[in-house]
Amino acid sequence: KKLFPEKLGRTLIFTPRPGPARGSVGPGPGRAVPGRWAGAGPGRTFFHPWLRDDFEWVYSDQPHTQRRTLMLKKYPVIKSLMGADPNEILVVTSMVFTQVLACYFLQDSSWLTIILMAYIFGGTINHSLTLAIHDIGHNTAFGAGVKNAWKNRYFGFVANLPLGVPYSVTFKKYHIDHHRYLAGDGLDTDLPTEWEGNFFYQRSSETPLPKTPTHYEFKNWIVQIIFNLWIYQSFGGKALAYLLIGTFLSLGVHPIAGHFIAEHYMFVKGVDTFSYYGPLNMLTFNVGYHNEHHDFPFIPASHLPELRKIAPEYYEEVPQLQSWMMVLYDYVMDPQNGPFNRVRRKFNVDGKVVKPKEGSSYSEEHARLGKNSDHDPIHPDIEQSNSSKTAFKPSSNVIAKSFLHASRN
C-alpha cells in the first residue's frame, strides 16, 4: 500500500492507515510503518543545503488547547491526575546522590574513563535531570499554588546540582512561553532562529524577548557555584569535569537527546507535536508523551501514560515517532530535516494567532508577511501558494481525522 506522501524522512512513525482489523495479519491502525526519503540527494553536508529555506508558517491555533477542552468535557476524571507526585522527589534525590557517589569513585580515574563514564553513565543521569527540572518547573513535585511555588523552585536547585551549570529557574521562566505560544515567532524559545537556519547565508537572527533575572536565578547561581566548589575541594578537578562533560555530551549526540528534535519538528506536514512511547521514557520522565504533556502540562510525568489510557481515542489517530535514534540519523542525513522544518506562527499583542484578513487570499497574506508556505490548515479551499520548496505534498488539515481521510485516497 502507498505510504503517506505527507511523511518526511525515514523516521519510523505510527500513523493511522487503512488495513485489516485488529488481530489479523498486515498493516492496520496504530501499526509501525517506515516513512520514505522525501528529499533528493545523499544527505545534507556543508555543500548540500537543506531543501527548505523558511519555516512552515500557519494561521491555525495550536491543537492542544482545543483538545484539552474536549477531553476534560468527556473525561472529568482527568483532573484527578493533576497535582503533586511525591515519588518524583525521591527519584530525583536518589539521582543526585548517585552522581555525588560517582564523583567519589571516579576522582582518581584516567581521563579516558572520565569521558566514557561521563557519556554513558553520568550524561544519561544528567540529561534525565534536565527533564526532571522540566517536570518540576510545572509544579509537579510539590503541587501548584502559592504555598508550594517556592518548594518547587528550591527543589529545582537540588535537581540542578549535578549539571554543573545553573539552569532550573531560567528554563522555567522561558518554558512557560513555549507552552503558551507554541511555535510563536519571537516568543517560543524552542524554535530555531533564522540565524541558526541560515548560518551559511548570514541572515540576521531573531532573539526571543529577554526577561529580567529574578532573585531565584541569583540564588540558583549561588547554590550551584557553592556545590561546584565543594565537589572540586572534596573530590578534585576530574570529578567536577565528569559532571560538566556529562552534561555537555548528553545534550548533543546522545541516544536520549533525540527527543529535542522529535518533540516538535515537522515529520508530518503541519503537525506541531509528536509523541514517542518507547522504552527510553523510563530514563526521561516520560517526556516522550509529548502530546499528552502539552495537552495537560500540570499532570506529573509519571501520570501521563494513565492519561493516554483514559482517553486513547485522542492519541491513537495522531502520528507517533518510533525511534529517537532514527530521528537523530534523519536529521543529519535527510536534507529536508533541517532547522526550518518547523511549524511557526505569528502572534499579535493580545497573544492571539495572526490569521488572514477577511477577503484576502492565503498567498496574498503570506506575501504581505514575506513568508512562504503551501499549506493552510484553516482555509484548505483557498488557492494555495506554490512557492514552497518542500518535497512532500501539502495536507489540508492538521486535525487527526485528516490523516484517516488522506489514507483512503
Tab-separated table of C-alpha atoms in Angstrom:
chain	number	residue	atom	x	y	z
A	1	LYS	CA	0.000	0.000	0.000
A	2	LYS	CA	1.136	3.507	-0.740
A	3	LEU	CA	2.803	5.265	2.167
A	4	PHE	CA	1.666	8.658	3.277
A	5	PRO	CA	3.026	11.381	0.969
A	6	GLU	CA	2.957	13.809	3.902
A	7	LYS	CA	5.534	11.865	5.891
A	8	LEU	CA	9.003	13.321	5.954
A	9	GLY	CA	12.191	11.302	6.016
A	10	ARG	CA	12.669	7.677	7.032
A	11	THR	CA	11.874	8.151	10.714
A	12	LEU	CA	9.538	5.397	11.855
A	13	ILE	CA	6.099	6.827	12.515
A	14	PHE	CA	2.881	5.364	13.875
A	15	THR	CA	0.180	6.689	11.568
A	16	PRO	CA	-3.471	5.679	11.080
A	17	ARG	CA	-3.715	3.559	7.954
A	18	PRO	CA	-6.485	1.502	6.381
A	19	GLY	CA	-5.978	-2.225	6.710
A	20	PRO	CA	-7.129	-5.464	8.288
A	21	ALA	CA	-8.976	-5.384	11.585
A	22	ARG	CA	-7.245	-5.899	14.907
A	23	GLY	CA	-5.906	-9.401	15.349
A	24	SER	CA	-5.337	-10.013	11.644
A	25	VAL	CA	-2.074	-10.024	9.737
A	26	GLY	CA	-0.935	-6.964	7.864
A	27	PRO	CA	-0.639	-3.230	8.439
A	28	GLY	CA	-3.503	-1.563	10.246
A	29	PRO	CA	-4.302	1.365	12.517
A	30	GLY	CA	-1.557	2.050	15.007
A	31	ARG	CA	0.978	-0.271	13.339
A	32	ALA	CA	4.531	0.913	12.810
A	33	VAL	CA	5.301	1.838	9.236
A	34	PRO	CA	8.516	3.323	7.843
A	35	GLY	CA	8.451	6.642	6.092
A	36	ARG	CA	10.269	7.300	2.858
A	37	TRP	CA	13.014	9.531	1.590
A	38	ALA	CA	11.219	12.793	0.983
A	39	GLY	CA	14.190	14.739	-0.290
A	40	ALA	CA	16.646	14.247	-3.104
A	41	GLY	CA	20.339	13.629	-2.797
A	42	PRO	CA	22.504	11.519	-0.497
A	43	GLY	CA	22.097	13.784	2.513
A	44	ARG	CA	22.945	17.213	3.802
A	45	THR	CA	26.542	18.359	4.069
A	46	PHE	CA	28.141	21.785	4.136
A	47	PHE	CA	27.800	21.745	0.346
A	48	HIS	CA	24.349	20.143	0.270
A	49	PRO	CA	21.979	22.662	1.913
A	50	TRP	CA	18.561	21.941	3.351
A	51	LEU	CA	15.714	21.873	0.859
A	52	ARG	CA	13.681	24.319	2.955
A	53	ASP	CA	14.715	27.945	3.360
A	54	ASP	CA	11.816	29.055	5.554
A	55	PHE	CA	9.557	27.712	8.278
A	56	GLU	CA	6.094	26.222	7.747
A	57	TRP	CA	4.040	29.320	8.546
A	58	VAL	CA	0.473	28.540	9.619
A	59	TYR	CA	-2.546	30.504	10.836
A	60	SER	CA	-4.036	27.746	12.982
A	61	ASP	CA	-4.139	27.836	16.766
A	62	GLN	CA	-2.103	25.161	18.498
A	63	PRO	CA	-4.134	21.925	18.726
A	64	HIS	CA	-3.528	21.318	22.417
A	65	THR	CA	-5.906	23.961	23.751
A	66	GLN	CA	-8.915	22.640	21.865
A	67	ARG	CA	-8.071	19.017	22.608
A	68	ARG	CA	-7.706	19.777	26.323
A	69	THR	CA	-11.180	21.318	26.407
A	70	LEU	CA	-12.754	18.359	24.601
A	71	MET	CA	-11.008	15.795	26.785
A	72	LEU	CA	-11.961	17.444	30.070
A	73	LYS	CA	-15.569	17.676	28.946
A	74	LYS	CA	-15.662	13.983	28.075
A	75	TYR	CA	-13.413	12.690	30.874
A	76	PRO	CA	-13.619	14.895	34.007
A	77	VAL	CA	-11.617	12.231	35.863
A	78	ILE	CA	-8.512	13.587	34.120
A	79	LYS	CA	-8.392	16.354	36.729
A	80	SER	CA	-7.564	13.732	39.359
A	81	LEU	CA	-4.229	13.108	37.619
A	82	MET	CA	-3.081	16.666	38.275
A	83	GLY	CA	-1.212	17.684	41.402
A	84	ALA	CA	1.933	16.630	43.245
A	85	ASP	CA	3.924	13.446	42.733
A	86	PRO	CA	5.877	12.672	45.949
A	87	ASN	CA	7.727	9.836	44.220
A	88	GLU	CA	9.388	12.396	41.966
A	89	ILE	CA	11.125	13.905	44.997
A	90	LEU	CA	12.543	10.520	45.983
A	91	VAL	CA	13.676	9.651	42.451
A	92	VAL	CA	15.405	12.992	41.833
A	93	THR	CA	17.142	12.975	45.220
A	94	SER	CA	18.434	9.458	44.538
A	95	MET	CA	19.797	10.540	41.150
A	96	VAL	CA	21.643	13.495	42.677
A	97	PHE	CA	23.123	11.279	45.392
A	98	THR	CA	24.207	8.745	42.746
A	99	GLN	CA	26.137	11.424	40.877
A	100	VAL	CA	27.893	12.566	44.045
A	101	LEU	CA	28.804	8.948	44.750
A	102	ALA	CA	30.140	8.610	41.203
A	103	CYS	CA	32.346	11.667	41.778
A	104	TYR	CA	33.839	9.912	44.801
A	105	PHE	CA	34.646	6.700	42.915
A	106	LEU	CA	35.959	8.445	39.789
A	107	GLN	CA	38.185	11.071	41.418
A	108	ASP	CA	41.415	9.136	40.680
A	109	SER	CA	40.371	7.633	37.335
A	110	SER	CA	42.069	8.224	33.994
A	111	TRP	CA	40.728	10.900	31.681
A	112	LEU	CA	39.554	8.245	29.235
A	113	THR	CA	37.496	6.632	31.988
A	114	ILE	CA	36.138	10.031	32.997
A	115	ILE	CA	34.994	10.806	29.455
A	116	LEU	CA	33.482	7.358	28.840
A	117	MET	CA	31.649	7.328	32.160
A	118	ALA	CA	30.515	10.907	31.620
A	119	TYR	CA	28.932	9.970	28.293
A	120	ILE	CA	27.491	6.560	29.140
A	121	PHE	CA	26.522	6.872	32.796
A	122	GLY	CA	26.758	10.407	34.134
A	123	GLY	CA	25.482	12.032	30.971
A	124	THR	CA	22.398	9.837	30.947
A	125	ILE	CA	21.620	10.809	34.535
A	126	ASN	CA	22.299	14.497	33.920
A	127	HIS	CA	20.115	14.586	30.821
A	128	SER	CA	17.403	12.849	32.792
A	129	LEU	CA	17.767	15.502	35.492
A	130	THR	CA	17.189	18.264	32.931
A	131	LEU	CA	13.862	16.587	32.213
A	132	ALA	CA	13.169	16.300	35.923
A	133	ILE	CA	13.741	20.061	36.084
A	134	HIS	CA	11.288	20.399	33.206
A	135	ASP	CA	8.648	18.491	35.165
A	136	ILE	CA	9.392	20.319	38.422
A	137	GLY	CA	9.004	23.579	36.505
A	138	HIS	CA	5.361	22.627	36.018
A	139	ASN	CA	4.981	22.400	39.824
A	140	THR	CA	4.610	18.627	39.846
A	141	ALA	CA	6.962	17.844	42.739
A	142	PHE	CA	5.040	19.642	45.492
A	143	GLY	CA	1.928	20.729	43.613
A	144	ALA	CA	0.671	24.067	42.342
A	145	GLY	CA	-0.372	27.088	44.369
A	146	VAL	CA	1.399	29.979	46.038
A	147	LYS	CA	2.229	27.935	49.135
A	148	ASN	CA	4.091	25.333	47.107
A	149	ALA	CA	5.720	27.539	44.469
A	150	TRP	CA	8.878	28.207	46.474
A	151	LYS	CA	9.229	24.497	47.307
A	152	ASN	CA	9.267	23.592	43.633
A	153	ARG	CA	11.808	26.349	42.901
A	154	TYR	CA	14.228	25.231	45.586
A	155	PHE	CA	13.828	21.571	44.716
A	156	GLY	CA	14.720	22.580	41.177
A	157	PHE	CA	18.032	23.801	42.647
A	158	VAL	CA	18.618	20.287	44.017
A	159	ALA	CA	17.895	18.614	40.671
A	160	ASN	CA	20.222	21.150	39.034
A	161	LEU	CA	23.283	20.359	41.186
A	162	PRO	CA	24.943	17.555	39.133
A	163	LEU	CA	24.549	19.544	35.904
A	164	GLY	CA	27.263	21.972	36.982
A	165	VAL	CA	25.502	24.899	35.282
A	166	PRO	CA	22.649	26.923	36.863
A	167	TYR	CA	19.657	26.215	34.698
A	168	SER	CA	16.430	25.384	36.503
A	169	VAL	CA	14.948	28.835	37.165
A	170	THR	CA	15.796	30.382	33.799
A	171	PHE	CA	14.457	27.327	31.998
A	172	LYS	CA	11.097	27.554	33.742
A	173	LYS	CA	10.785	31.262	33.029
A	174	TYR	CA	11.113	30.821	29.277
A	175	HIS	CA	9.498	27.398	29.056
A	176	ILE	CA	6.147	28.885	30.053
A	177	ASP	CA	6.134	30.778	26.751
A	178	HIS	CA	6.846	27.566	24.859
A	179	HIS	CA	3.509	26.222	26.079
A	180	ARG	CA	1.571	29.465	25.849
A	181	TYR	CA	2.873	30.485	22.408
A	182	LEU	CA	3.737	27.138	20.826
A	183	ALA	CA	5.695	27.818	17.614
A	184	GLY	CA	5.265	31.543	18.227
A	185	ASP	CA	7.620	33.710	16.190
A	186	GLY	CA	9.967	35.510	18.591
A	187	LEU	CA	8.166	34.005	21.603
A	188	ASP	CA	8.762	30.256	21.646
A	189	THR	CA	12.384	29.733	22.698
A	190	ASP	CA	12.257	26.142	21.459
A	191	LEU	CA	12.225	27.382	17.859
A	192	PRO	CA	15.488	27.780	15.938
A	193	THR	CA	16.201	31.349	14.929
A	194	GLU	CA	16.674	32.356	11.314
A	195	TRP	CA	20.366	32.775	12.147
A	196	GLU	CA	20.585	29.081	13.011
A	197	GLY	CA	18.699	28.039	9.908
A	198	ASN	CA	20.692	30.283	7.584
A	199	PHE	CA	24.104	30.077	9.225
A	200	PHE	CA	25.865	29.969	5.875
A	201	TYR	CA	23.683	32.714	4.408
A	202	GLN	CA	24.415	35.125	7.273
A	203	ARG	CA	20.880	36.388	7.780
A	204	SER	CA	20.054	38.339	10.904
A	205	SER	CA	18.910	36.431	13.989
A	206	GLU	CA	15.671	36.712	15.872
A	207	THR	CA	16.098	36.597	19.636
A	208	PRO	CA	13.061	35.983	21.869
A	209	LEU	CA	12.245	38.849	24.187
A	210	PRO	CA	14.659	38.778	27.148
A	211	LYS	CA	13.255	38.702	30.672
A	212	THR	CA	14.632	40.401	33.757
A	213	PRO	CA	16.508	37.990	36.075
A	214	THR	CA	14.688	37.184	39.310
A	215	HIS	CA	16.059	36.631	42.798
A	216	TYR	CA	15.541	32.902	42.281
A	217	GLU	CA	18.013	32.968	39.395
A	218	PHE	CA	20.676	34.640	41.518
A	219	LYS	CA	20.068	32.047	44.237
A	220	ASN	CA	20.318	29.293	41.630
A	221	TRP	CA	23.744	30.622	40.608
A	222	ILE	CA	24.976	30.926	44.196
A	223	VAL	CA	23.846	27.410	45.167
A	224	GLN	CA	25.379	25.929	42.019
A	225	ILE	CA	28.727	27.674	42.474
A	226	ILE	CA	28.921	26.506	46.096
A	227	PHE	CA	28.161	22.918	45.056
A	228	ASN	CA	30.762	23.010	42.263
A	229	LEU	CA	33.401	24.316	44.671
A	230	TRP	CA	32.511	21.587	47.177
A	231	ILE	CA	32.881	18.872	44.522
A	232	TYR	CA	36.232	20.333	43.462
A	233	GLN	CA	37.547	20.632	47.021
A	234	SER	CA	36.279	17.192	48.070
A	235	PHE	CA	36.946	15.029	45.008
A	236	GLY	CA	39.176	17.089	42.696
A	237	GLY	CA	39.008	18.546	39.228
A	238	LYS	CA	38.339	15.242	37.466
A	239	ALA	CA	35.162	14.720	39.455
A	240	LEU	CA	33.881	18.171	38.535
A	241	ALA	CA	34.897	17.567	34.922
A	242	TYR	CA	32.934	14.300	34.984
A	243	LEU	CA	29.750	16.227	35.798
A	244	LEU	CA	30.316	19.041	33.304
A	245	ILE	CA	31.419	16.753	30.460
A	246	GLY	CA	28.439	14.511	31.104
A	247	THR	CA	26.067	17.446	30.821
A	248	PHE	CA	27.701	18.711	27.636
A	249	LEU	CA	27.854	15.335	25.870
A	250	SER	CA	24.388	14.178	26.883
A	251	LEU	CA	22.739	17.250	25.387
A	252	GLY	CA	24.341	16.584	21.994
A	253	VAL	CA	24.754	13.327	20.073
A	254	HIS	CA	23.316	11.029	22.708
A	255	PRO	CA	20.599	8.351	22.375
A	256	ILE	CA	18.109	10.190	24.566
A	257	ALA	CA	18.869	13.611	23.052
A	258	GLY	CA	16.731	12.705	20.057
A	259	HIS	CA	13.708	13.989	21.948
A	260	PHE	CA	14.849	17.573	21.286
A	261	ILE	CA	14.118	17.071	17.591
A	262	ALA	CA	11.344	14.507	17.936
A	263	GLU	CA	9.044	16.696	20.009
A	264	HIS	CA	8.230	19.490	17.565
A	265	TYR	CA	9.984	19.033	14.229
A	266	MET	CA	7.574	18.597	11.324
A	267	PHE	CA	7.684	14.917	10.367
A	268	VAL	CA	4.132	15.167	9.046
A	269	LYS	CA	3.171	18.360	7.284
A	270	GLY	CA	1.535	20.924	9.533
A	271	VAL	CA	1.736	18.845	12.731
A	272	ASP	CA	3.167	20.663	15.765
A	273	THR	CA	3.868	17.931	18.288
A	274	PHE	CA	4.846	14.260	18.231
A	275	SER	CA	4.865	11.622	20.938
A	276	TYR	CA	7.169	8.653	21.419
A	277	TYR	CA	6.084	5.696	23.571
A	278	GLY	CA	9.260	3.599	23.593
A	279	PRO	CA	11.442	2.353	26.479
A	280	LEU	CA	13.607	5.490	26.700
A	281	ASN	CA	10.704	7.163	28.501
A	282	MET	CA	11.826	5.243	31.582
A	283	LEU	CA	15.019	7.324	31.593
A	284	THR	CA	13.467	10.650	30.629
A	285	PHE	CA	10.498	11.261	32.913
A	286	ASN	CA	8.078	10.281	30.134
A	287	VAL	CA	8.992	13.290	28.012
A	288	GLY	CA	8.127	11.135	25.008
A	289	TYR	CA	4.460	11.533	25.934
A	290	HIS	CA	4.723	14.991	24.469
A	291	ASN	CA	1.265	15.466	23.008
A	292	GLU	CA	-0.139	14.398	26.355
A	293	HIS	CA	2.182	16.781	28.175
A	294	HIS	CA	1.226	19.786	26.052
A	295	ASP	CA	-2.443	18.942	26.460
A	296	PHE	CA	-2.070	18.850	30.260
A	297	PRO	CA	1.222	20.444	31.419
A	298	PHE	CA	0.315	20.167	35.115
A	299	ILE	CA	-0.087	16.398	35.100
A	300	PRO	CA	3.104	14.843	36.554
A	301	ALA	CA	5.217	12.860	34.116
A	302	SER	CA	4.509	9.579	35.896
A	303	HIS	CA	0.763	10.010	35.265
A	304	LEU	CA	0.951	10.725	31.522
A	305	PRO	CA	0.621	7.043	30.499
A	306	GLU	CA	-2.564	6.897	32.576
A	307	LEU	CA	-3.895	9.937	30.716
A	308	ARG	CA	-3.433	8.121	27.426
A	309	LYS	CA	-5.259	5.064	28.803
A	310	ILE	CA	-8.215	7.187	29.906
A	311	ALA	CA	-8.640	8.880	26.515
A	312	PRO	CA	-6.904	6.676	23.924
A	313	GLU	CA	-9.035	7.875	21.012
A	314	TYR	CA	-7.441	11.333	21.228
A	315	TYR	CA	-3.933	9.967	20.667
A	316	GLU	CA	-4.245	6.797	18.587
A	317	GLU	CA	-5.053	8.828	15.465
A	318	VAL	CA	-2.120	11.197	15.941
A	319	PRO	CA	1.191	10.303	14.219
A	320	GLN	CA	3.755	8.943	16.664
A	321	LEU	CA	7.524	8.549	16.400
A	322	GLN	CA	9.017	5.111	16.844
A	323	SER	CA	12.704	5.864	17.428
A	324	TRP	CA	14.654	8.805	18.818
A	325	MET	CA	17.858	7.350	17.377
A	326	MET	CA	16.373	7.328	13.884
A	327	VAL	CA	15.283	10.930	14.414
A	328	LEU	CA	18.914	11.917	15.025
A	329	TYR	CA	20.074	9.964	11.978
A	330	ASP	CA	17.458	11.501	9.701
A	331	TYR	CA	18.191	14.981	10.987
A	332	VAL	CA	21.775	14.619	9.788
A	333	MET	CA	21.223	12.604	6.612
A	334	ASP	CA	17.916	13.822	5.177
A	335	PRO	CA	18.202	17.275	3.530
A	336	GLN	CA	14.583	18.090	4.402
A	337	ASN	CA	15.156	17.596	8.126
A	338	GLY	CA	16.797	20.937	8.886
A	339	PRO	CA	16.192	23.791	11.338
A	340	PHE	CA	13.454	25.219	9.099
A	341	ASN	CA	11.405	22.038	9.297
A	342	ARG	CA	9.171	23.539	11.987
A	343	VAL	CA	5.667	24.924	12.186
A	344	ARG	CA	5.722	28.638	13.043
A	345	ARG	CA	3.027	31.189	13.918
A	346	LYS	CA	2.700	34.936	14.254
A	347	PHE	CA	1.069	36.200	17.455
A	348	ASN	CA	-0.395	39.667	17.960
A	349	VAL	CA	-0.019	41.807	21.085
A	350	ASP	CA	-3.070	40.112	22.621
A	351	GLY	CA	-1.461	36.702	22.358
A	352	LYS	CA	-3.759	35.580	19.530
A	353	VAL	CA	-2.581	33.849	16.370
A	354	VAL	CA	-2.443	36.208	13.390
A	355	LYS	CA	-4.869	34.960	10.729
A	356	PRO	CA	-5.613	36.118	7.171
A	357	LYS	CA	-7.655	39.274	6.801
A	358	GLU	CA	-11.181	38.661	5.601
A	359	GLY	CA	-11.323	38.825	1.816
A	360	SER	CA	-7.606	38.300	1.264
A	361	SER	CA	-6.208	35.083	-0.121
A	362	TYR	CA	-3.781	32.941	1.787
A	363	SER	CA	-0.951	33.526	-0.687
A	364	GLU	CA	-1.509	37.314	-0.647
A	365	GLU	CA	-1.353	37.423	3.131
A	366	HIS	CA	1.822	35.381	3.184
A	367	ALA	CA	3.322	37.695	0.595
A	368	ARG	CA	2.483	40.617	2.886
A	369	LEU	CA	4.262	38.856	5.749
A	370	GLY	CA	7.157	37.962	3.482
A	371	LYS	CA	6.844	34.239	4.121
A	372	ASN	CA	6.372	31.097	2.026
A	373	SER	CA	4.041	28.153	2.554
A	374	ASP	CA	1.835	25.880	0.530
A	375	HIS	CA	-0.339	24.767	3.415
A	376	ASP	CA	-3.325	26.374	5.096
A	377	PRO	CA	-4.945	24.266	7.821
A	378	ILE	CA	-7.689	26.843	8.418
A	379	HIS	CA	-8.748	27.595	4.829
A	380	PRO	CA	-7.985	24.482	2.721
A	381	ASP	CA	-10.375	25.618	-0.023
A	382	ILE	CA	-8.413	28.817	-0.732
A	383	GLU	CA	-5.945	28.754	-3.603
A	384	GLN	CA	-2.583	27.630	-2.286
A	385	SER	CA	0.797	29.184	-2.875
A	386	ASN	CA	3.208	27.146	-4.985
A	387	SER	CA	6.317	28.858	-3.685
A	388	SER	CA	7.204	26.292	-1.039
A	389	LYS	CA	10.300	24.220	-1.703
A	390	THR	CA	9.122	21.277	0.400
A	391	ALA	CA	9.127	17.988	-1.494
A	392	PHE	CA	6.151	16.324	0.173
A	393	LYS	CA	2.566	17.105	-0.742
A	394	PRO	CA	0.594	19.502	1.468
A	395	SER	CA	-2.003	18.152	3.871
A	396	SER	CA	-5.292	20.060	4.015
A	397	ASN	CA	-5.765	19.905	7.780
A	398	VAL	CA	-3.777	19.307	10.947
A	399	ILE	CA	-6.637	17.584	12.765
A	400	ALA	CA	-6.094	13.878	13.313
A	401	LYS	CA	-9.096	12.841	11.203
A	402	SER	CA	-7.439	14.339	8.148
A	403	PHE	CA	-4.845	11.552	8.265
A	404	LEU	CA	-7.618	8.962	8.126
A	405	HIS	CA	-9.106	10.787	5.149
A	406	ALA	CA	-5.740	11.052	3.409
A	407	SER	CA	-5.068	7.350	3.878
A	408	ARG	CA	-8.218	6.448	1.963
A	409	ASN	CA	-7.227	8.454	-1.107
